[in-house]
Amino acid sequence: MRSKEHIHIVGESSLVLEYGILCLSKKQQVTIRANPGETVRPPKGTKKATAPPKSTTAALELTNISADIKKKNLVQLDRILAASVPIISSSTTVTVAEQSTWIKNPRRL
């Protein structure tokens, strides 16, 4: 039996909540972190985490309002996660091309 994927979600609280619930509905393990100054009540089955756990198999960065916070989140994810772990990032306000210049492993974005 294949083990569950572990998704780490960081960003704006409303999006973190929405995508957390979606990932849970697909039987994924989920950890979440809202952006600084925001709070999110973890849905049942998720855990809050200040940093992505080593078991993370994919990360979502869901910040659309502040490019500075988005950059900090992406840099942290890139620094902590293994280079093979993909980072899926929203690109509503900042293009993926620009976001890729912020991290050391741009191919994972």
N, CA, C and O atoms as a MOPAC input file, in Angstrom:
PM7 MOZYME 1SCF
protein

 N      0.83900 1    -1.18500 1     0.00000 1
 C      0.00000 1     0.00000 1     0.00000 1
 C      0.88400 1     1.24800 1     0.00000 1
 O      1.83300 1     1.34900 1     0.77800 1
 N      0.57000 1     2.16900 1    -0.85600 1
 C      1.33500 1     3.40600 1    -0.95600 1
 C      1.01600 1     4.31200 1     0.22200 1
 O     -0.14100 1     4.44400 1     0.62200 1
 N      2.05300 1     4.93600 1     0.77200 1
 C      1.81800 1     5.85200 1     1.88700 1
 C      1.19000 1     7.14800 1     1.37100 1
 O      1.28700 1     7.47400 1     0.18800 1
 N      0.55600 1     7.86700 1     2.27000 1
 C     -0.08600 1     9.13000 1     1.91600 1
 C      0.96100 1    10.15900 1     1.51500 1
 O      2.07500 1    10.18200 1     2.03900 1
 N      0.57800 1    10.99800 1     0.58500 1
 C      1.39500 1    12.15800 1     0.25900 1
 C      1.24700 1    13.14800 1     1.40800 1
 O      0.22300 1    13.17400 1     2.09000 1
 N      2.28000 1    13.96100 1     1.61400 1
 C      2.22000 1    14.97400 1     2.67200 1
 C      2.34100 1    16.34200 1     2.01000 1
 O      3.36800 1    16.66900 1     1.41600 1
 N      1.29200 1    17.12600 1     2.12200 1
 C      1.23200 1    18.44400 1     1.50300 1
 C      1.38300 1    19.50700 1     2.58900 1
 O      0.66400 1    19.49100 1     3.58800 1
 N      2.32600 1    20.43200 1     2.38500 1
 C      2.49500 1    21.56400 1     3.30100 1
 C      1.95800 1    22.79700 1     2.58800 1
 O      2.37400 1    23.11200 1     1.47300 1
 N      1.02300 1    23.49600 1     3.24800 1
 C      0.35400 1    24.64400 1     2.63000 1
 C      0.63200 1    25.89300 1     3.45200 1
 O      0.44300 1    25.90400 1     4.66900 1
 N      1.08400 1    26.95000 1     2.77300 1
 C      1.38800 1    28.21400 1     3.43600 1
 C      0.80200 1    29.35100 1     2.60100 1
 O      0.78400 1    29.28700 1     1.37200 1
 N      0.31900 1    30.39700 1     3.28800 1
 C     -0.19600 1    31.55300 1     2.55800 1
 C     -1.33200 1    32.23900 1     3.28500 1
 O     -1.43500 1    32.18200 1     4.51000 1
 N     -2.18600 1    32.89100 1     2.50300 1
 C     -3.31200 1    33.63200 1     3.05700 1
 C     -4.30600 1    32.65800 1     3.68300 1
 O     -4.62100 1    31.61800 1     3.10500 1
 N     -4.79000 1    33.00600 1     4.86100 1
 C     -5.57100 1    32.06700 1     5.67100 1
 C     -6.77500 1    31.47100 1     4.93800 1
 O     -7.03900 1    30.27600 1     5.06900 1
 N     -7.49900 1    32.27100 1     4.18000 1
 C     -8.68200 1    31.73400 1     3.49100 1
 C     -8.29600 1    30.68800 1     2.44800 1
 O     -8.98400 1    29.67900 1     2.29000 1
 N     -7.20200 1    30.92900 1     1.74300 1
 C     -6.74400 1    29.96800 1     0.73800 1
 C     -6.13300 1    28.73000 1     1.38400 1
 O     -6.32600 1    27.61400 1     0.90300 1
 N     -5.39700 1    28.93000 1     2.47200 1
 C     -4.81700 1    27.80100 1     3.20600 1
 C     -5.93900 1    26.87600 1     3.67600 1
 O     -5.83400 1    25.65600 1     3.55500 1
 N     -6.99400 1    27.45000 1     4.20400 1
 C     -8.13400 1    26.66200 1     4.67300 1
 C     -8.79700 1    25.91600 1     3.51100 1
 O     -9.04700 1    24.71400 1     3.59900 1
 N     -9.07800 1    26.63200 1     2.43100 1
 C     -9.74800 1    26.02500 1     1.27400 1
 C     -8.94100 1    24.86200 1     0.70000 1
 O     -9.48200 1    23.78000 1     0.47200 1
 N     -7.65300 1    25.08400 1     0.46900 1
 C     -6.82300 1    24.03400 1    -0.12300 1
 C     -6.51200 1    22.92800 1     0.88000 1
 O     -6.32400 1    21.77600 1     0.49100 1
 N     -6.45500 1    23.26400 1     2.16000 1
 C     -6.27100 1    22.24300 1     3.18600 1
 C     -7.42100 1    21.25300 1     3.18500 1
 O     -7.21000 1    20.04100 1     3.23500 1
 N     -8.63300 1    21.77000 1     3.12600 1
 C     -9.82300 1    20.91100 1     3.08600 1
 C     -9.82800 1    20.06700 1     1.81400 1
 O    -10.16100 1    18.88300 1     1.85700 1
 N     -9.46400 1    20.66600 1     0.68700 1
 C     -9.41500 1    19.93700 1    -0.57900 1
 C     -8.41600 1    18.78000 1    -0.51000 1
 O     -8.73100 1    17.66100 1    -0.91400 1
 N     -7.22000 1    19.05000 1     0.00000 1
 C     -6.20000 1    17.99600 1     0.10300 1
 C     -6.64000 1    16.89700 1     1.06500 1
 O     -6.40200 1    15.71600 1     0.80900 1
 N     -7.27600 1    17.27700 1     2.16600 1
 C     -7.79500 1    16.27400 1     3.10800 1
 C     -8.83500 1    15.38500 1     2.44300 1
 O     -8.88000 1    14.18200 1     2.70000 1
 N     -9.67000 1    15.96700 1     1.59100 1
 C    -10.70900 1    15.18000 1     0.91900 1
 C    -10.10800 1    14.14700 1    -0.03000 1
 O    -10.76900 1    13.17700 1    -0.40000 1
 N     -8.86100 1    14.35700 1    -0.41800 1
 C     -8.14300 1    13.41800 1    -1.28900 1
 C     -7.23900 1    12.49900 1    -0.48100 1
 O     -6.35400 1    11.84100 1    -1.02700 1
 N     -7.47400 1    12.46300 1     0.83400 1
 C     -6.76400 1    11.55700 1     1.75800 1
 C     -5.26700 1    11.84700 1     1.86300 1
 O     -4.46400 1    10.92800 1     2.02200 1
 N     -4.89400 1    13.11700 1     1.77400 1
 C     -3.50200 1    13.52500 1     1.92700 1
 C     -3.23400 1    13.92500 1     3.37200 1
 O     -4.14800 1    14.36300 1     4.07100 1
 N     -1.99800 1    13.78100 1     3.82500 1
 C     -1.59400 1    14.36300 1     5.09800 1
 C     -1.35200 1    15.83900 1     4.82900 1
 O     -0.77300 1    16.19600 1     3.80300 1
 N     -1.79000 1    16.70300 1     5.74600 1
 C     -1.70800 1    18.14300 1     5.49600 1
 C     -1.18000 1    18.87800 1     6.72100 1
 O     -1.65500 1    18.67500 1     7.83800 1
 N     -0.17800 1    19.74500 1     6.48900 1
 C      0.24300 1    20.71800 1     7.49300 1
 C      0.01800 1    22.09700 1     6.88900 1
 O      0.11600 1    22.28700 1     5.67700 1
 N     -0.28800 1    23.06100 1     7.76900 1
 C     -0.62800 1    24.39700 1     7.28000 1
 C      0.06700 1    25.47400 1     8.10100 1
 O      0.40800 1    25.27800 1     9.26800 1
 N      0.26600 1    26.63500 1     7.44300 1
 C      0.75300 1    27.82300 1     8.14100 1
 C      0.18400 1    29.04400 1     7.43700 1
 O      0.35700 1    29.21400 1     6.23000 1
 N     -0.49100 1    29.88600 1     8.19600 1
 C     -1.00200 1    31.14600 1     7.65500 1
 C      0.12100 1    32.18100 1     7.67000 1
 O      1.06800 1    32.07700 1     8.44900 1
 N      0.00200 1    33.16400 1     6.80900 1
 C      0.98200 1    34.24900 1     6.76400 1
 C      1.01900 1    35.00000 1     8.09300 1
 O      0.05600 1    34.94700 1     8.85700 1
 N      2.12700 1    35.70100 1     8.37900 1
 C      2.22800 1    36.48500 1     9.61900 1
 C      1.05200 1    37.45100 1     9.75500 1
 O      0.64400 1    38.09700 1     8.79000 1
 N      0.51900 1    37.53600 1    10.96900 1
 C     -0.59800 1    38.43100 1    11.23600 1
 C     -1.95800 1    37.83400 1    10.92600 1
 O     -2.98600 1    38.44400 1    11.22100 1
 N     -1.97400 1    36.65000 1    10.33400 1
 C     -3.22900 1    35.97800 1    10.01500 1
 C     -3.35100 1    34.73000 1    10.87500 1
 O     -2.35200 1    34.16600 1    11.32200 1
 N     -4.57000 1    34.31500 1    11.09600 1
 C     -4.79300 1    33.06700 1    11.81900 1
 C     -5.68300 1    32.16700 1    10.98000 1
 O     -6.51700 1    32.62600 1    10.20000 1
 N     -5.48300 1    30.89500 1    11.16300 1
 C     -6.33700 1    29.91700 1    10.49800 1
 C     -6.59400 1    28.79900 1    11.49200 1
 O     -5.67300 1    28.28200 1    12.12400 1
 N     -7.84500 1    28.44400 1    11.61600 1
 C     -8.19600 1    27.32900 1    12.48900 1
 C     -8.02400 1    26.05800 1    11.67000 1
 O     -8.72100 1    25.85700 1    10.67500 1
 N     -7.10600 1    25.20900 1    12.08000 1
 C     -6.83400 1    24.02000 1    11.26500 1
 C     -8.05900 1    23.11400 1    11.16000 1
 O     -8.67000 1    22.77600 1    12.17400 1
 N     -8.41700 1    22.72300 1     9.94800 1
 C     -9.50400 1    21.75700 1     9.81300 1
 C     -9.10600 1    20.44500 1    10.49500 1
 O     -7.92200 1    20.12400 1    10.59800 1
 N    -10.09400 1    19.70200 1    10.95100 1
 C     -9.82600 1    18.41800 1    11.59500 1
 C     -9.01400 1    17.54300 1    10.64400 1
 O     -9.38500 1    17.34500 1     9.48700 1
 N     -7.91400 1    17.03000 1    11.15000 1
 C     -7.04900 1    16.18000 1    10.33900 1
 C     -5.79600 1    16.88100 1     9.85200 1
 O     -4.88300 1    16.23200 1     9.34000 1
 N     -5.73500 1    18.22200 1    10.00700 1
 C     -4.52400 1    18.95000 1     9.62900 1
 C     -3.78300 1    19.37000 1    10.88400 1
 O     -4.33300 1    19.35100 1    11.98500 1
 N     -2.53200 1    19.74700 1    10.70200 1
 C     -1.72700 1    20.25200 1    11.80800 1
 C     -1.09700 1    21.56600 1    11.38600 1
 O     -0.75900 1    21.76200 1    10.21900 1
 N     -0.94200 1    22.47000 1    12.35700 1
 C     -0.19000 1    23.69600 1    12.09400 1
 C      1.29300 1    23.36500 1    12.16900 1
 O      1.70900 1    22.52600 1    12.96800 1
 N      2.08300 1    24.02000 1    11.34000 1
 C      3.53100 1    23.82400 1    11.35300 1
 C      4.20000 1    25.12500 1    10.94200 1
 O      3.81700 1    25.72700 1     9.93900 1
 N      5.19000 1    25.56200 1    11.69900 1
 C      5.89500 1    26.79700 1    11.34900 1
 C      6.82700 1    26.59100 1    10.16400 1
 O      7.18200 1    27.54600 1     9.47300 1
 N      7.21900 1    25.34700 1     9.93200 1
 C      8.08300 1    25.00300 1     8.80300 1
 C      7.61000 1    23.66800 1     8.24200 1
 O      6.99000 1    22.88300 1     8.96000 1
 N      7.89100 1    23.40300 1     6.97800 1
 C      7.44400 1    22.13700 1     6.40400 1
 C      8.18300 1    20.95100 1     7.02500 1
 O      9.40300 1    20.99600 1     7.17800 1
 N      7.45800 1    19.89400 1     7.38300 1
 C      8.10600 1    18.70000 1     7.91800 1
 C      8.95900 1    18.00000 1     6.85400 1
 O      8.75300 1    18.19900 1     5.65700 1
 N      9.90300 1    17.19100 1     7.29300 1
 C     10.76200 1    16.45500 1     6.35400 1
 C      9.96600 1    15.49800 1     5.47400 1
 O     10.40600 1    15.14500 1     4.38000 1
 N      8.80000 1    15.08000 1     5.94900 1
 C      7.96700 1    14.13900 1     5.19200 1
 C      7.18600 1    14.80600 1     4.05200 1
 O      6.45400 1    14.12600 1     3.33300 1
 N      7.33200 1    16.11600 1     3.87900 1
 C      6.59500 1    16.84600 1     2.84500 1
 C      6.96400 1    16.33600 1     1.45700 1
 O      8.14100 1    16.23200 1     1.11300 1
 N      5.93300 1    16.01800 1     0.66000 1
 C      6.15500 1    15.55200 1    -0.71000 1
 C      5.79200 1    16.61700 1    -1.74700 1
 O      6.16700 1    16.50100 1    -2.91400 1
 N      5.06400 1    17.65000 1    -1.32400 1
 C      4.73600 1    18.79100 1    -2.18600 1
 C      4.33400 1    19.95500 1    -1.28900 1
 O      3.80800 1    19.76100 1    -0.19300 1
 N      4.59100 1    21.16800 1    -1.77500 1
 C      4.23800 1    22.36500 1    -1.00700 1
 C      3.40100 1    23.29600 1    -1.87800 1
 O      3.60500 1    23.39600 1    -3.08800 1
 N      2.45300 1    23.97600 1    -1.23000 1
 C      1.64900 1    24.99400 1    -1.90000 1
 C      1.92900 1    26.33600 1    -1.24700 1
 O      1.88900 1    26.45200 1    -0.02300 1
 N      2.21400 1    27.35400 1    -2.05800 1
 C      2.39500 1    28.71900 1    -1.55300 1
 C      1.25200 1    29.53600 1    -2.13600 1
 O      1.14900 1    29.70000 1    -3.35200 1
 N      0.38500 1    30.05100 1    -1.24900 1
 C     -0.86600 1    30.67700 1    -1.68100 1
 C     -1.00900 1    32.10900 1    -1.18300 1
 O     -2.01300 1    32.45200 1    -0.55900 1
 N     -0.01900 1    32.94100 1    -1.45400 1
 C     -0.08400 1    34.35800 1    -1.09400 1
 C     -0.32000 1    35.16000 1    -2.36800 1
 O      0.44900 1    35.05300 1    -3.32400 1
 N     -1.37800 1    35.96100 1    -2.38200 1
 C     -1.68700 1    36.77300 1    -3.56200 1
 C     -1.61300 1    38.26700 1    -3.30200 1
 O     -1.57600 1    39.04400 1    -4.25600 1
 N     -1.59100 1    38.69600 1    -2.04800 1
 C     -1.65600 1    40.12700 1    -1.74200 1
 C     -0.27300 1    40.75700 1    -1.60700 1
 O     -0.02300 1    41.80800 1    -2.19700 1
 N      0.62100 1    40.14800 1    -0.85500 1
 C      1.92900 1    40.74000 1    -0.58500 1
 C      3.04900 1    39.97300 1    -1.28500 1
 O      3.31200 1    38.81300 1    -0.96900 1
 N      3.70000 1    40.63200 1    -2.23500 1
 C      4.82900 1    39.99900 1    -2.92300 1
 C      5.98500 1    39.74800 1    -1.96000 1
 O      6.70500 1    38.76000 1    -2.10800 1
 N      6.17300 1    40.62900 1    -0.97400 1
 C      7.25400 1    40.44100 1     0.00300 1
 C      7.04500 1    39.17900 1     0.83100 1
 O      7.98500 1    38.41300 1     1.04200 1
 N      5.82200 1    38.95900 1     1.29800 1
 C      5.53500 1    37.75500 1     2.08400 1
 C      5.64500 1    36.51600 1     1.20100 1
 O      6.17600 1    35.49300 1     1.63300 1
 N      5.15200 1    36.60000 1    -0.02600 1
 C      5.26100 1    35.47900 1    -0.96200 1
 C      6.72800 1    35.09900 1    -1.14900 1
 O      7.07800 1    33.91900 1    -1.12500 1
 N      7.57200 1    36.09300 1    -1.33400 1
 C      8.99700 1    35.83100 1    -1.52600 1
 C      9.59200 1    35.15400 1    -0.29200 1
 O     10.32800 1    34.17500 1    -0.42200 1
 N      9.28300 1    35.66300 1     0.90100 1
 C      9.80800 1    35.05300 1     2.13200 1
 C      9.35300 1    33.60600 1     2.25700 1
 O     10.14000 1    32.73500 1     2.62500 1
 N      8.08400 1    33.34800 1     1.95200 1
 C      7.56600 1    31.98400 1     2.02700 1
 C      8.28600 1    31.06100 1     1.04700 1
 O      8.68700 1    29.95600 1     1.41100 1
 N      8.44800 1    31.51400 1    -0.19000 1
 C      9.10900 1    30.68300 1    -1.19700 1
 C     10.56400 1    30.41400 1    -0.84200 1
 O     11.04900 1    29.29600 1    -1.01200 1
 N     11.25800 1    31.42700 1    -0.35400 1
 C     12.66200 1    31.25200 1     0.04500 1
 C     12.75700 1    30.23400 1     1.18100 1
 O     13.64100 1    29.37800 1     1.17400 1
 N     11.84300 1    30.32400 1     2.16400 1
 C     11.86500 1    29.35900 1     3.26900 1
 C     11.59500 1    27.94500 1     2.76400 1
 O     12.30700 1    27.01200 1     3.13600 1
 N     10.58300 1    27.77500 1     1.92800 1
 C     10.27500 1    26.45200 1     1.39800 1
 C     11.45700 1    25.89500 1     0.61800 1
 O     11.81600 1    24.72700 1     0.77500 1
 N     12.05900 1    26.72400 1    -0.21800 1
 C     13.19600 1    26.30000 1    -1.03500 1
 C     14.39100 1    25.91200 1    -0.17100 1
 O     15.10900 1    24.96500 1    -0.48900 1
 N     14.59900 1    26.63500 1     0.90700 1
 C     15.74100 1    26.37800 1     1.79200 1
 C     15.55700 1    25.09000 1     2.58900 1
 O     16.51500 1    24.34300 1     2.79000 1
 N     14.33700 1    24.82500 1     3.04300 1
 C     14.09200 1    23.70300 1     3.95000 1
 C     13.81300 1    22.39300 1     3.22400 1
 O     14.29500 1    21.34000 1     3.64100 1
 N     13.04800 1    22.44600 1     2.15300 1
 C     12.63400 1    21.21600 1     1.47800 1
 C     13.73700 1    20.64400 1     0.59600 1
 O     14.57400 1    21.37800 1     0.06900 1
 N     13.72500 1    19.33100 1     0.44600 1
 C     14.65300 1    18.68100 1    -0.48200 1
 C     14.41600 1    19.24100 1    -1.88300 1
 O     13.29200 1    19.60600 1    -2.22700 1
 N     15.46900 1    19.30700 1    -2.68200 1
 C     15.37700 1    19.89100 1    -4.02300 1
 C     14.39000 1    19.15100 1    -4.92300 1
 O     13.91200 1    19.71600 1    -5.90700 1
 N     14.08300 1    17.90900 1    -4.60500 1
 C     13.15700 1    17.11600 1    -5.42000 1
 C     11.68300 1    17.39400 1    -5.11100 1
 O     10.80200 1    16.93400 1    -5.83700 1
 N     11.41200 1    18.14100 1    -4.04200 1
 C     10.02400 1    18.41700 1    -3.64400 1
 C      9.49100 1    19.59900 1    -4.45100 1
 O     10.06500 1    20.68700 1    -4.39800 1
 N      8.39500 1    19.40000 1    -5.20000 1
 C      7.84000 1    20.50700 1    -5.98200 1
 C      7.14800 1    21.54500 1    -5.10100 1
 O      6.57200 1    21.22300 1    -4.06200 1
 N      7.22300 1    22.79300 1    -5.54400 1
 C      6.50600 1    23.89100 1    -4.89800 1
 C      5.51400 1    24.43200 1    -5.92300 1
 O      5.89500 1    24.85900 1    -7.01300 1
 N      4.25000 1    24.40500 1    -5.56000 1
 C      3.19800 1    24.92600 1    -6.42700 1
 C      2.80300 1    26.28500 1    -5.86000 1
 O      2.40200 1    26.39300 1    -4.70200 1
 N      2.92100 1    27.31400 1    -6.68500 1
 C      2.70100 1    28.67500 1    -6.20100 1
 C      1.66700 1    29.39100 1    -7.05200 1
 O      1.66800 1    29.27700 1    -8.27800 1
 N      0.79100 1    30.12600 1    -6.39400 1
 C     -0.15400 1    30.95900 1    -7.13600 1
 C      0.63600 1    32.07100 1    -7.83000 1
 O      1.67700 1    32.50900 1    -7.34000 1
 N      0.12500 1    32.51500 1    -8.96800 1
 C      0.84800 1    33.55700 1    -9.70700 1
 C     -0.09200 1    34.67800 1   -10.12600 1
 O      0.02700 1    35.22400 1   -11.22300 1
 N     -1.01500 1    35.01100 1    -9.25600 1
 C     -1.99700 1    36.04800 1    -9.55500 1
 C     -1.35900 1    37.42600 1    -9.66200 1
 O     -1.68900 1    38.19600 1   -10.56400 1
 N     -0.44300 1    37.74000 1    -8.74100 1
 C      0.14500 1    39.08000 1    -8.71700 1
 C      1.61500 1    39.11400 1    -9.10900 1
 O      2.13700 1    40.17100 1    -9.46100 1
 N      2.28600 1    37.96800 1    -9.05300 1
 C      3.70400 1    37.88900 1    -9.41000 1
 C      3.87300 1    36.69700 1   -10.34300 1
 O      3.45300 1    35.58600 1   -10.01900 1
 N      4.48300 1    36.92400 1   -11.49600 1
 C      4.63000 1    35.83400 1   -12.45800 1
 C      5.53500 1    34.73000 1   -11.91100 1
 O      6.37400 1    34.96500 1   -11.04200 1
 N      5.34500 1    33.53700 1   -12.43300 1
 C      6.20000 1    32.41400 1   -12.04800 1
 C      7.64300 1    32.70000 1   -12.45600 1
 O      8.57400 1    32.31900 1   -11.74700 1
 N      7.83400 1    33.36400 1   -13.58700 1
 C      9.19200 1    33.70400 1   -14.02400 1
 C      9.89700 1    34.56000 1   -12.97400 1
 O     11.06100 1    34.31500 1   -12.65400 1
 N      9.20400 1    35.55400 1   -12.44000 1
 C      9.80900 1    36.39000 1   -11.40200 1
 C     10.02500 1    35.59600 1   -10.12100 1
 O     11.08500 1    35.69100 1    -9.50300 1
 N      9.02400 1    34.81000 1    -9.71800 1
 C      9.15300 1    34.00900 1    -8.50400 1
 C     10.35700 1    33.07100 1    -8.58400 1
 O     11.04200 1    32.84900 1    -7.58500 1
 N     10.61100 1    32.52700 1    -9.75800 1
 C     11.71600 1    31.57200 1    -9.90800 1
 C     13.08300 1    32.21900 1    -9.68700 1
 O     14.05600 1    31.52300 1    -9.40100 1
 N     13.16400 1    33.54100 1    -9.81700 1
 C     14.44800 1    34.21700 1    -9.56800 1
 C     14.72500 1    34.36700 1    -8.07600 1
 O     15.84800 1    34.69300 1    -7.68900 1
 N     13.73100 1    34.13600 1    -7.24200 1
 C     13.87600 1    34.29700 1    -5.79600 1
 C     14.47900 1    33.07700 1    -5.11200 1
 O     14.96800 1    33.18000 1    -3.98700 1
 N     14.45000 1    31.92400 1    -5.77700 1
 C     14.85700 1    30.68300 1    -5.11200 1
 C     16.05600 1    30.04000 1    -5.79900 1
 O     16.35200 1    30.32800 1    -6.95900 1
 N     16.73800 1    29.16600 1    -5.06800 1
 C     17.94700 1    28.51800 1    -5.59000 1
 C     17.63600 1    27.36300 1    -6.53200 1
 O     18.45000 1    27.02700 1    -7.39200 1
 N     16.47000 1    26.75700 1    -6.37900 1
 C     16.07500 1    25.61700 1    -7.21200 1
 C     14.83000 1    25.97100 1    -8.02900 1
 O     13.75000 1    25.44500 1    -7.75900 1
 N     14.96500 1    26.85500 1    -9.02200 1
 C     13.79000 1    27.35800 1    -9.73200 1
 C     13.03000 1    26.30000 1   -10.53100 1
 O     11.85300 1    26.49400 1   -10.83400 1
 N     13.67400 1    25.19400 1   -10.87500 1
 C     13.00600 1    24.16700 1   -11.68200 1
 C     11.87600 1    23.48300 1   -10.92200 1
 O     10.97400 1    22.91100 1   -11.53500 1
 N     11.91500 1    23.53500 1    -9.60000 1
 C     10.88300 1    22.87200 1    -8.80200 1
 C      9.58700 1    23.65900 1    -8.76000 1
 O      8.55000 1    23.11800 1    -8.37700 1
 N      9.62600 1    24.93400 1    -9.15100 1
 C      8.45900 1    25.80600 1    -9.05100 1
 C      7.49300 1    25.53800 1   -10.19300 1
 O      6.44600 1    26.17900 1   -10.27900 1

